[in-house]
Amino acid sequence: MALMKFLFPPSLFVTATSLASFTLMASSGLSELRGKNLEYSKFFNIGSKASDVEKSKLKLPSRIAMATLYTPAFLAGVSSFAIFPDENLRFLLLKTAISIHFFKRVLESCFLHKYSGEMGLDTMIVILSSYFISSALVIFNQHLTMGLPEPPIDLTNPGILLFSIGISGNFYHHYLLSKLRSQGPNKEYKIPKGGLFGFVICPHYLFEVLVFWGFAFISQTLFSFAYAMGTTFYLLGRSSATRKWYLSKFEDFPMNVKAMIPFLF
């Protein structure tokens, strides 16, 4: 099988967790496409009538919720240095990349992003659990490769490149978004400009996808590839829902601006 030239031979455990991860992430992306959106950011309580049940839901300020949901995945990355201290260079690079990415997301949530709403505790727990469990499984499945023959084709260096481009582009477009929101009490949304926003409405998602494919190329396990593919499907769905939201809010939204992939989607 051609794919096995790029992967460590997967065990039954790795295959099962890979299938579960991809299925859950891809189905979440399909739900986003169908309009059943996770309630955070601009989709918090969207289209709801603020029923008694919704009013009684426990909610957190978005800044606290977002910083909290990335923290366990960051801690999984950092703690892996102590749990698996004597591994090879590939494993060291993977642990470092995961730790850097989620530490960056915690810092951005605390100090960079501008928030105007809240997040339900239930939504925060779902996203927190997904990031934490997936990151822990990427690391653990990498540990299971110790002693196995290396894949015939080494993707470590392309993985480092993808990760570097992804994390840089993701930060840059988050910075542009943070400058777009007004500083007053009414932090209204505007049509983003600058960078790749002239081509897609969610370039930060595009670069985040590159981060996860960077993980996959560095790791070269079936699980990391399944996780990257599932994340791609989810963010494609989320970006499509975001584009529809902008179209509904702004009559002058440029129709040539795609959702996540320039000129294609």
mmCIF file of C-alpha atoms in Angstrom, residues 3 10 17 95 103 121 137 190 211:
data_model
loop_
_atom_site.group_PDB
_atom_site.id
_atom_site.type_symbol
_atom_site.label_atom_id
_atom_site.label_comp_id
_atom_site.label_asym_id
_atom_site.label_seq_id
_atom_site.Cartn_x
_atom_site.Cartn_y
_atom_site.Cartn_z
ATOM 1 C CA LEU A 3 0.368 5.144 2.070
ATOM 2 C CA PRO A 10 -0.177 0.899 12.820
ATOM 3 C CA THR A 17 -8.301 5.488 17.607
ATOM 4 C CA LYS A 95 6.241 17.278 21.606
ATOM 5 C CA PHE A 103 0.856 27.721 24.399
ATOM 6 C CA LEU A 121 -19.735 25.658 29.651
ATOM 7 C CA LEU A 137 -3.261 10.352 21.725
ATOM 8 C CA LYS A 190 -16.391 44.115 10.303
ATOM 9 C CA VAL A 211 -0.134 23.353 11.737
#
